[in-house]
């Protein structure tokens, strides 16, 4: 076997292994920008000056946008919501119920260097059944933030397709 055939064989093996593996795809920056714009448009409709954060599949921030006159404190909250939903693979409103006294995740907000948020406004982002990122929204009431993040998770398919 010559060198070219050997290289082609190795590349083919690598491609086959990657295609068989559980490769984790993340939301792209371009998709995150479109998603943030849609969430911000909806926030304007309901009179909320929100901070929108999108994380990749590993919980690292891809994008954080602060609408004009949004709360300074909302920056960290939105960022941590986007982290929480990827780290725990559930919405922050679902986590809220599980983290109450006597429930299975009581006290979880004191882990992960305080990054875990236990109130609504964060949703995991899925492409089919695959987690591709997280969305955190902060700036309104819990109900408003929850509605905005759920909206973002719902319209994600429109952005990607």
mmCIF file of N, CA, C and O in Angstrom, residues 59-153:
data_model
loop_
_atom_site.group_PDB
_atom_site.id
_atom_site.type_symbol
_atom_site.label_atom_id
_atom_site.label_comp_id
_atom_site.label_asym_id
_atom_site.label_seq_id
_atom_site.Cartn_x
_atom_site.Cartn_y
_atom_site.Cartn_z
ATOM 1 N N UNK A 59 -22.663 24.390 27.297
ATOM 2 C CA UNK A 59 -23.047 25.405 28.266
ATOM 3 C C UNK A 59 -22.244 26.689 28.185
ATOM 4 O O UNK A 59 -22.429 27.593 29.002
ATOM 5 N N UNK A 60 -21.365 26.798 27.209
ATOM 6 C CA UNK A 60 -20.552 28.005 27.056
ATOM 7 C C UNK A 60 -21.306 29.042 26.236
ATOM 8 O O UNK A 60 -21.981 28.703 25.267
ATOM 9 N N UNK A 61 -21.216 30.313 26.592
ATOM 10 C CA UNK A 61 -21.977 31.339 25.873
ATOM 11 C C UNK A 61 -21.529 31.497 24.424
ATOM 12 O O UNK A 61 -20.334 31.499 24.133
ATOM 13 N N UNK A 62 -22.504 31.588 23.554
ATOM 14 C CA UNK A 62 -22.271 31.906 22.143
ATOM 15 C C UNK A 62 -22.626 33.364 21.901
ATOM 16 O O UNK A 62 -21.975 34.067 21.161
ATOM 17 N N UNK A 63 -23.705 33.806 22.568
ATOM 18 C CA UNK A 63 -24.218 35.143 22.322
ATOM 19 C C UNK A 63 -24.946 35.640 23.559
ATOM 20 O O UNK A 63 -25.651 34.871 24.205
ATOM 21 N N UNK A 64 -24.745 36.904 23.874
ATOM 22 C CA UNK A 64 -25.542 37.578 24.902
ATOM 23 C C UNK A 64 -25.879 38.955 24.339
ATOM 24 O O UNK A 64 -24.995 39.707 23.947
ATOM 25 N N UNK A 65 -27.171 39.261 24.295
ATOM 26 C CA UNK A 65 -27.620 40.562 23.810
ATOM 27 C C UNK A 65 -28.481 41.225 24.872
ATOM 28 O O UNK A 65 -29.380 40.590 25.429
ATOM 29 N N UNK A 66 -28.202 42.489 25.106
ATOM 30 C CA UNK A 66 -28.952 43.272 26.087
ATOM 31 C C UNK A 66 -29.782 44.306 25.343
ATOM 32 O O UNK A 66 -29.221 45.182 24.673
ATOM 33 N N UNK A 67 -31.083 44.190 25.463
ATOM 34 C CA UNK A 67 -31.953 45.195 24.854
ATOM 35 C C UNK A 67 -31.733 46.521 25.576
ATOM 36 O O UNK A 67 -31.315 46.545 26.740
ATOM 37 N N UNK A 68 -32.007 47.615 24.890
ATOM 38 C CA UNK A 68 -31.874 48.940 25.497
ATOM 39 C C UNK A 68 -32.648 48.996 26.801
ATOM 40 O O UNK A 68 -33.773 48.505 26.885
ATOM 41 N N UNK A 69 -32.043 49.586 27.813
ATOM 42 C CA UNK A 69 -32.651 49.810 29.116
ATOM 43 C C UNK A 69 -32.979 48.520 29.877
ATOM 44 O O UNK A 69 -33.821 48.513 30.756
ATOM 45 N N UNK A 70 -32.293 47.420 29.528
ATOM 46 C CA UNK A 70 -32.492 46.182 30.302
ATOM 47 C C UNK A 70 -31.742 46.303 31.627
ATOM 48 O O UNK A 70 -30.842 47.128 31.782
ATOM 49 N N UNK A 71 -32.148 45.492 32.582
ATOM 50 C CA UNK A 71 -31.508 45.518 33.891
ATOM 51 C C UNK A 71 -30.084 44.974 33.817
ATOM 52 O O UNK A 71 -29.830 43.972 33.156
ATOM 53 N N UNK A 72 -29.165 45.627 34.519
ATOM 54 C CA UNK A 72 -27.780 45.152 34.579
ATOM 55 C C UNK A 72 -27.733 43.743 35.168
ATOM 56 O O UNK A 72 -27.024 42.872 34.672
ATOM 57 N N UNK A 73 -28.519 43.502 36.193
ATOM 58 C CA UNK A 73 -28.527 42.192 36.854
ATOM 59 C C UNK A 73 -29.017 41.078 35.931
ATOM 60 O O UNK A 73 -28.675 39.908 36.132
ATOM 61 N N UNK A 74 -29.797 41.425 34.912
ATOM 62 C CA UNK A 74 -30.337 40.412 34.009
ATOM 63 C C UNK A 74 -29.267 39.736 33.160
ATOM 64 O O UNK A 74 -29.473 38.628 32.664
ATOM 65 N N UNK A 75 -28.130 40.388 32.996
ATOM 66 C CA UNK A 75 -27.047 39.814 32.189
ATOM 67 C C UNK A 75 -26.600 38.471 32.772
ATOM 68 O O UNK A 75 -26.624 37.445 32.085
ATOM 69 N N UNK A 76 -26.181 38.482 34.034
ATOM 70 C CA UNK A 76 -25.717 37.237 34.666
ATOM 71 C C UNK A 76 -26.833 36.214 34.797
ATOM 72 O O UNK A 76 -26.612 35.016 34.644
ATOM 73 N N UNK A 77 -28.037 36.683 35.076
ATOM 74 C CA UNK A 77 -29.167 35.759 35.237
ATOM 75 C C UNK A 77 -29.443 35.037 33.920
ATOM 76 O O UNK A 77 -29.586 33.804 33.893
ATOM 77 N N UNK A 78 -29.515 35.761 32.813
ATOM 78 C CA UNK A 78 -29.776 35.137 31.506
ATOM 79 C C UNK A 78 -28.654 34.169 31.138
ATOM 80 O O UNK A 78 -28.906 33.055 30.660
ATOM 81 N N UNK A 79 -27.431 34.582 31.359
ATOM 82 C CA UNK A 79 -26.273 33.729 31.058
ATOM 83 C C UNK A 79 -26.320 32.440 31.871
ATOM 84 O O UNK A 79 -26.105 31.343 31.338
ATOM 85 N N UNK A 80 -26.640 32.540 33.140
ATOM 86 C CA UNK A 80 -26.706 31.358 33.992
ATOM 87 C C UNK A 80 -27.917 30.479 33.681
ATOM 88 O O UNK A 80 -27.846 29.254 33.840
ATOM 89 N N UNK A 81 -29.006 31.061 33.222
ATOM 90 C CA UNK A 81 -30.143 30.254 32.785
ATOM 91 C C UNK A 81 -29.750 29.422 31.561
ATOM 92 O O UNK A 81 -30.089 28.230 31.472
ATOM 93 N N UNK A 82 -29.029 30.037 30.620
ATOM 94 C CA UNK A 82 -28.589 29.311 29.421
ATOM 95 C C UNK A 82 -27.640 28.177 29.792
ATOM 96 O O UNK A 82 -27.652 27.115 29.157
ATOM 97 N N UNK A 83 -26.824 28.374 30.806
ATOM 98 C CA UNK A 83 -25.938 27.316 31.307
ATOM 99 C C UNK A 83 -26.747 26.211 31.999
ATOM 100 O O UNK A 83 -26.554 25.023 31.745
ATOM 101 N N UNK A 84 -27.659 26.605 32.870
ATOM 102 C CA UNK A 84 -28.438 25.655 33.663
ATOM 103 C C UNK A 84 -29.184 24.656 32.797
ATOM 104 O O UNK A 84 -29.163 23.451 33.058
ATOM 105 N N UNK A 85 -29.836 25.142 31.757
ATOM 106 C CA UNK A 85 -30.683 24.262 30.951
ATOM 107 C C UNK A 85 -29.878 23.243 30.165
ATOM 108 O O UNK A 85 -30.362 22.146 29.886
ATOM 109 N N UNK A 86 -28.644 23.586 29.820
ATOM 110 C CA UNK A 86 -27.776 22.614 29.153
ATOM 111 C C UNK A 86 -27.180 21.658 30.183
ATOM 112 O O UNK A 86 -27.136 20.440 29.975
ATOM 113 N N UNK A 87 -26.750 22.194 31.306
ATOM 114 C CA UNK A 87 -26.125 21.365 32.343
ATOM 115 C C UNK A 87 -27.085 20.312 32.882
ATOM 116 O O UNK A 87 -26.667 19.190 33.209
ATOM 117 N N UNK A 88 -28.368 20.651 32.966
ATOM 118 C CA UNK A 88 -29.346 19.738 33.561
ATOM 119 C C UNK A 88 -30.368 19.195 32.570
ATOM 120 O O UNK A 88 -31.241 18.409 32.937
ATOM 121 N N UNK A 89 -30.289 19.653 31.315
ATOM 122 C CA UNK A 89 -31.160 19.162 30.242
ATOM 123 C C UNK A 89 -32.644 19.285 30.574
ATOM 124 O O UNK A 89 -33.445 18.392 30.298
ATOM 125 N N UNK A 90 -32.989 20.398 31.171
ATOM 126 C CA UNK A 90 -34.399 20.692 31.467
ATOM 127 C C UNK A 90 -34.575 22.198 31.581
ATOM 128 O O UNK A 90 -33.604 22.927 31.796
ATOM 129 N N UNK A 91 -35.806 22.650 31.433
ATOM 130 C CA UNK A 91 -36.084 24.082 31.567
ATOM 131 C C UNK A 91 -35.902 24.506 33.020
ATOM 132 O O UNK A 91 -36.009 23.686 33.944
ATOM 133 N N UNK A 92 -35.654 25.773 33.215
ATOM 134 C CA UNK A 92 -35.499 26.269 34.585
ATOM 135 C C UNK A 92 -36.825 26.275 35.332
ATOM 136 O O UNK A 92 -36.835 26.147 36.554
ATOM 137 N N UNK A 93 -37.944 26.364 34.616
ATOM 138 C CA UNK A 93 -39.242 26.319 35.296
ATOM 139 C C UNK A 93 -39.525 24.898 35.791
ATOM 140 O O UNK A 93 -40.099 24.708 36.865
ATOM 141 N N UNK A 94 -39.084 23.884 35.057
ATOM 142 C CA UNK A 94 -39.194 22.501 35.528
ATOM 143 C C UNK A 94 -38.292 22.300 36.736
ATOM 144 O O UNK A 94 -38.691 21.693 37.734
ATOM 145 N N UNK A 95 -37.083 22.831 36.644
ATOM 146 C CA UNK A 95 -36.132 22.715 37.749
ATOM 147 C C UNK A 95 -36.666 23.388 39.008
ATOM 148 O O UNK A 95 -36.422 22.909 40.124
ATOM 149 N N UNK A 96 -37.407 24.462 38.843
ATOM 150 C CA UNK A 96 -37.967 25.161 39.997
ATOM 151 C C UNK A 96 -38.752 24.205 40.883
ATOM 152 O O UNK A 96 -38.573 24.180 42.103
ATOM 153 N N UNK A 97 -39.601 23.404 40.283
ATOM 154 C CA UNK A 97 -40.394 22.451 41.058
ATOM 155 C C UNK A 97 -39.551 21.384 41.724
ATOM 156 O O UNK A 97 -39.820 20.979 42.866
ATOM 157 N N UNK A 98 -38.512 20.937 41.037
ATOM 158 C CA UNK A 98 -37.656 19.866 41.562
ATOM 159 C C UNK A 98 -36.677 20.339 42.632
ATOM 160 O O UNK A 98 -36.076 19.519 43.324
ATOM 161 N N UNK A 99 -36.526 21.655 42.749
ATOM 162 C CA UNK A 99 -35.543 22.194 43.694
ATOM 163 C C UNK A 99 -36.173 22.765 44.969
ATOM 164 O O UNK A 99 -35.484 23.389 45.778
ATOM 165 N N UNK A 100 -37.450 22.544 45.142
ATOM 166 C CA UNK A 100 -38.144 23.025 46.341
ATOM 167 C C UNK A 100 -37.828 22.119 47.535
ATOM 168 O O UNK A 100 -37.452 20.959 47.368
ATOM 169 N N UNK A 101 -37.972 22.630 48.763
ATOM 170 C CA UNK A 101 -37.709 21.807 49.948
ATOM 171 C C UNK A 101 -38.475 20.473 49.884
ATOM 172 O O UNK A 101 -39.648 20.442 49.524
ATOM 173 N N UNK A 102 -37.753 19.410 50.171
ATOM 174 C CA UNK A 102 -38.335 18.079 50.153
ATOM 175 C C UNK A 102 -38.291 17.393 48.797
ATOM 176 O O UNK A 102 -38.576 16.203 48.691
ATOM 177 N N UNK A 103 -37.936 18.125 47.757
ATOM 178 C CA UNK A 103 -37.866 17.540 46.413
ATOM 179 C C UNK A 103 -36.453 17.026 46.129
ATOM 180 O O UNK A 103 -35.503 17.339 46.841
ATOM 181 N N UNK A 104 -36.320 16.260 45.052
ATOM 182 C CA UNK A 104 -35.079 15.521 44.768
ATOM 183 C C UNK A 104 -33.864 16.404 44.486
ATOM 184 O O UNK A 104 -32.733 15.968 44.700
ATOM 185 N N UNK A 105 -34.064 17.624 44.014
ATOM 186 C CA UNK A 105 -32.922 18.493 43.694
ATOM 187 C C UNK A 105 -32.829 19.710 44.620
ATOM 188 O O UNK A 105 -32.223 20.725 44.274
ATOM 189 N N UNK A 106 -33.411 19.589 45.790
ATOM 190 C CA UNK A 106 -33.359 20.692 46.757
ATOM 191 C C UNK A 106 -31.906 21.066 47.041
ATOM 192 O O UNK A 106 -31.070 20.219 47.323
ATOM 193 N N UNK A 107 -31.578 22.343 46.923
ATOM 194 C CA UNK A 107 -30.238 22.846 47.193
ATOM 195 C C UNK A 107 -29.320 22.892 45.981
ATOM 196 O O UNK A 107 -28.192 23.371 46.074
ATOM 197 N N UNK A 108 -29.799 22.448 44.832
ATOM 198 C CA UNK A 108 -28.936 22.388 43.649
ATOM 199 C C UNK A 108 -28.404 23.760 43.235
ATOM 200 O O UNK A 108 -27.325 23.869 42.656
ATOM 201 N N UNK A 109 -29.121 24.820 43.569
ATOM 202 C CA UNK A 109 -28.677 26.170 43.187
ATOM 203 C C UNK A 109 -27.380 26.572 43.879
ATOM 204 O O UNK A 109 -26.751 27.554 43.493
ATOM 205 N N UNK A 110 -26.964 25.812 44.875
ATOM 206 C CA UNK A 110 -25.715 26.120 45.577
ATOM 207 C C UNK A 110 -24.525 25.361 45.004
ATOM 208 O O UNK A 110 -23.427 25.430 45.547
ATOM 209 N N UNK A 111 -24.736 24.641 43.911
ATOM 210 C CA UNK A 111 -23.664 23.895 43.254
ATOM 211 C C UNK A 111 -23.187 24.654 42.021
ATOM 212 O O UNK A 111 -23.715 25.716 41.693
ATOM 213 N N UNK A 112 -22.190 24.131 41.350
ATOM 214 C CA UNK A 112 -21.707 24.689 40.086
ATOM 215 C C UNK A 112 -21.340 26.167 40.199
ATOM 216 O O UNK A 112 -21.689 26.973 39.332
ATOM 217 N N UNK A 113 -20.680 26.512 41.291
ATOM 218 C CA UNK A 113 -20.241 27.894 41.513
ATOM 219 C C UNK A 113 -21.377 28.903 41.436
ATOM 220 O O UNK A 113 -21.205 30.035 40.984
ATOM 221 N N UNK A 114 -22.569 28.486 41.848
ATOM 222 C CA UNK A 114 -23.716 29.388 41.871
ATOM 223 C C UNK A 114 -24.321 29.675 40.512
ATOM 224 O O UNK A 114 -25.129 30.601 40.389
ATOM 225 N N UNK A 115 -23.983 28.904 39.500
ATOM 226 C CA UNK A 115 -24.495 29.151 38.153
ATOM 227 C C UNK A 115 -25.884 28.562 37.903
ATOM 228 O O UNK A 115 -26.490 28.866 36.882
ATOM 229 N N UNK A 116 -26.374 27.727 38.797
ATOM 230 C CA UNK A 116 -27.661 27.078 38.591
ATOM 231 C C UNK A 116 -28.793 28.031 39.000
ATOM 232 O O UNK A 116 -28.818 28.541 40.112
ATOM 233 N N UNK A 117 -29.718 28.255 38.078
ATOM 234 C CA UNK A 117 -30.855 29.144 38.304
ATOM 235 C C UNK A 117 -32.109 28.287 38.447
ATOM 236 O O UNK A 117 -32.370 27.412 37.609
ATOM 237 N N UNK A 118 -32.893 28.548 39.500
ATOM 238 C CA UNK A 118 -34.061 27.716 39.783
ATOM 239 C C UNK A 118 -35.378 28.481 39.652
ATOM 240 O O UNK A 118 -36.326 28.228 40.378
ATOM 241 N N UNK A 119 -35.445 29.380 38.694
ATOM 242 C CA UNK A 119 -36.717 30.025 38.372
ATOM 243 C C UNK A 119 -36.807 30.172 36.863
ATOM 244 O O UNK A 119 -35.810 30.075 36.155
ATOM 245 N N UNK A 120 -38.006 30.366 36.363
ATOM 246 C CA UNK A 120 -38.274 30.308 34.936
ATOM 247 C C UNK A 120 -37.528 31.312 34.085
ATOM 248 O O UNK A 120 -37.077 32.356 34.550
ATOM 249 N N UNK A 121 -37.422 30.968 32.803
ATOM 250 C CA UNK A 121 -36.789 31.845 31.819
ATOM 251 C C UNK A 121 -35.659 31.181 31.064
ATOM 252 O O UNK A 121 -34.967 31.827 30.298
ATOM 253 N N UNK A 122 -35.492 29.882 31.240
ATOM 254 C CA UNK A 122 -34.461 29.152 30.511
ATOM 255 C C UNK A 122 -35.032 27.890 29.907
ATOM 256 O O UNK A 122 -35.806 27.186 30.552
ATOM 257 N N UNK A 123 -34.661 27.622 28.663
ATOM 258 C CA UNK A 123 -35.104 26.405 27.983
ATOM 259 C C UNK A 123 -33.953 25.786 27.209
ATOM 260 O O UNK A 123 -33.188 26.501 26.544
ATOM 261 N N UNK A 124 -33.853 24.448 27.275
ATOM 262 C CA UNK A 124 -32.869 23.776 26.437
ATOM 263 C C UNK A 124 -33.305 23.874 24.977
ATOM 264 O O UNK A 124 -34.507 23.966 24.683
ATOM 265 N N UNK A 125 -32.349 23.872 24.085
ATOM 266 C CA UNK A 125 -32.632 23.951 22.654
ATOM 267 C C UNK A 125 -32.331 22.605 22.017
ATOM 268 O O UNK A 125 -31.197 22.106 22.122
ATOM 269 N N UNK A 126 -33.331 22.036 21.382
ATOM 270 C CA UNK A 126 -33.206 20.721 20.768
ATOM 271 C C UNK A 126 -33.413 20.807 19.268
ATOM 272 O O UNK A 126 -34.265 21.547 18.786
ATOM 273 N N UNK A 127 -32.639 20.022 18.548
ATOM 274 C CA UNK A 127 -32.853 19.777 17.129
ATOM 275 C C UNK A 127 -33.261 18.320 17.046
ATOM 276 O O UNK A 127 -32.437 17.431 17.252
ATOM 277 N N UNK A 128 -34.552 18.082 16.858
ATOM 278 C CA UNK A 128 -35.075 16.730 16.995
ATOM 279 C C UNK A 128 -34.931 16.322 18.449
ATOM 280 O O UNK A 128 -35.393 17.004 19.350
ATOM 281 N N UNK A 129 -34.220 15.226 18.674
ATOM 282 C CA UNK A 129 -34.005 14.773 20.050
ATOM 283 C C UNK A 129 -32.612 15.139 20.567
ATOM 284 O O UNK A 129 -32.250 14.775 21.678
ATOM 285 N N UNK A 130 -31.838 15.857 19.762
ATOM 286 C CA UNK A 130 -30.466 16.190 20.150
ATOM 287 C C UNK A 130 -30.370 17.589 20.759
ATOM 288 O O UNK A 130 -30.792 18.578 20.146
ATOM 289 N N UNK A 131 -29.823 17.661 21.953
ATOM 290 C CA UNK A 131 -29.568 18.942 22.604
ATOM 291 C C UNK A 131 -28.482 19.674 21.835
ATOM 292 O O UNK A 131 -27.410 19.112 21.586
ATOM 293 N N UNK A 132 -28.761 20.928 21.433
ATOM 294 C CA UNK A 132 -27.763 21.697 20.683
ATOM 295 C C UNK A 132 -27.392 23.006 21.370
ATOM 296 O O UNK A 132 -26.533 23.735 20.890
ATOM 297 N N UNK A 133 -28.027 23.321 22.499
ATOM 298 C CA UNK A 133 -27.695 24.559 23.189
ATOM 299 C C UNK A 133 -28.728 24.904 24.235
ATOM 300 O O UNK A 133 -29.606 24.105 24.563
ATOM 301 N N UNK A 134 -28.596 26.115 24.762
ATOM 302 C CA UNK A 134 -29.510 26.586 25.785
ATOM 303 C C UNK A 134 -29.859 28.045 25.567
ATOM 304 O O UNK A 134 -29.068 28.806 25.004
ATOM 305 N N UNK A 135 -31.049 28.422 26.015
ATOM 306 C CA UNK A 135 -31.536 29.794 25.902
ATOM 307 C C UNK A 135 -31.912 30.303 27.277
ATOM 308 O O UNK A 135 -32.635 29.627 28.012
ATOM 309 N N UNK A 136 -31.401 31.466 27.620
ATOM 310 C CA UNK A 136 -31.765 32.118 28.869
ATOM 311 C C UNK A 136 -32.289 33.520 28.589
ATOM 312 O O UNK A 136 -31.693 34.249 27.806
ATOM 313 N N UNK A 137 -33.407 33.866 29.219
ATOM 314 C CA UNK A 137 -34.012 35.183 29.040
ATOM 315 C C UNK A 137 -34.270 35.771 30.416
ATOM 316 O O UNK A 137 -34.801 35.099 31.305
ATOM 317 N N UNK A 138 -33.901 37.031 30.606
ATOM 318 C CA UNK A 138 -34.124 37.707 31.883
ATOM 319 C C UNK A 138 -34.441 39.167 31.631
ATOM 320 O O UNK A 138 -33.873 39.790 30.736
ATOM 321 N N UNK A 139 -35.345 39.699 32.451
ATOM 322 C CA UNK A 139 -35.682 41.111 32.349
ATOM 323 C C UNK A 139 -37.117 41.418 32.686
ATOM 324 O O UNK A 139 -37.456 42.541 33.047
ATOM 325 N N UNK A 140 -37.976 40.412 32.553
ATOM 326 C CA UNK A 140 -39.382 40.606 32.889
ATOM 327 C C UNK A 140 -39.719 39.857 34.167
ATOM 328 O O UNK A 140 -38.838 39.506 34.954
ATOM 329 N N UNK A 141 -41.002 39.611 34.356
ATOM 330 C CA UNK A 141 -41.416 38.766 35.471
ATOM 331 C C UNK A 141 -41.025 37.320 35.141
ATOM 332 O O UNK A 141 -40.664 37.007 33.990
ATOM 333 N N UNK A 142 -41.122 36.445 36.125
ATOM 334 C CA UNK A 142 -40.815 35.039 35.848
ATOM 335 C C UNK A 142 -41.724 34.501 34.738
ATOM 336 O O UNK A 142 -41.267 33.779 33.848
ATOM 337 N N UNK A 143 -42.986 34.865 34.768
ATOM 338 C CA UNK A 143 -43.926 34.398 33.752
ATOM 339 C C UNK A 143 -43.532 34.909 32.365
ATOM 340 O O UNK A 143 -43.595 34.161 31.380
ATOM 341 N N UNK A 144 -43.130 36.174 32.273
ATOM 342 C CA UNK A 144 -42.715 36.733 30.985
ATOM 343 C C UNK A 144 -41.439 36.067 30.480
ATOM 344 O O UNK A 144 -41.344 35.693 29.305
ATOM 345 N N UNK A 145 -40.457 35.932 31.356
ATOM 346 C CA UNK A 145 -39.200 35.288 30.955
ATOM 347 C C UNK A 145 -39.443 33.845 30.519
ATOM 348 O O UNK A 145 -38.874 33.375 29.528
ATOM 349 N N UNK A 146 -40.304 33.137 31.246
ATOM 350 C CA UNK A 146 -40.622 31.748 30.916
ATOM 351 C C UNK A 146 -41.298 31.663 29.553
ATOM 352 O O UNK A 146 -40.959 30.816 28.724
ATOM 353 N N UNK A 147 -42.239 32.557 29.303
ATOM 354 C CA UNK A 147 -42.930 32.580 28.018
ATOM 355 C C UNK A 147 -41.950 32.871 26.884
ATOM 356 O O UNK A 147 -41.984 32.227 25.834
ATOM 357 N N UNK A 148 -41.042 33.821 27.103
ATOM 358 C CA UNK A 148 -40.093 34.199 26.056
ATOM 359 C C UNK A 148 -39.100 33.073 25.752
ATOM 360 O O UNK A 148 -38.797 32.815 24.582
ATOM 361 N N UNK A 149 -38.616 32.402 26.768
ATOM 362 C CA UNK A 149 -37.669 31.308 26.506
ATOM 363 C C UNK A 149 -38.376 30.122 25.857
ATOM 364 O O UNK A 149 -37.829 29.476 24.956
ATOM 365 N N UNK A 150 -39.592 29.824 26.282
ATOM 366 C CA UNK A 150 -40.363 28.734 25.653
ATOM 367 C C UNK A 150 -40.656 29.073 24.193
ATOM 368 O O UNK A 150 -40.565 28.210 23.309
ATOM 369 N N UNK A 151 -40.976 30.327 23.938
ATOM 370 C CA UNK A 151 -41.193 30.790 22.561
ATOM 371 C C UNK A 151 -39.924 30.569 21.728
ATOM 372 O O UNK A 151 -39.981 30.053 20.615
ATOM 373 N N UNK A 152 -38.785 30.959 22.274
ATOM 374 C CA UNK A 152 -37.521 30.780 21.560
ATOM 375 C C UNK A 152 -37.231 29.326 21.247
ATOM 376 O O UNK A 152 -36.810 28.986 20.131
ATOM 377 N N UNK A 153 -37.470 28.441 22.219
ATOM 378 C CA UNK A 153 -37.241 27.014 21.991
ATOM 379 C C UNK A 153 -38.185 26.491 20.901
ATOM 380 O O UNK A 153 -37.796 25.641 20.091
#
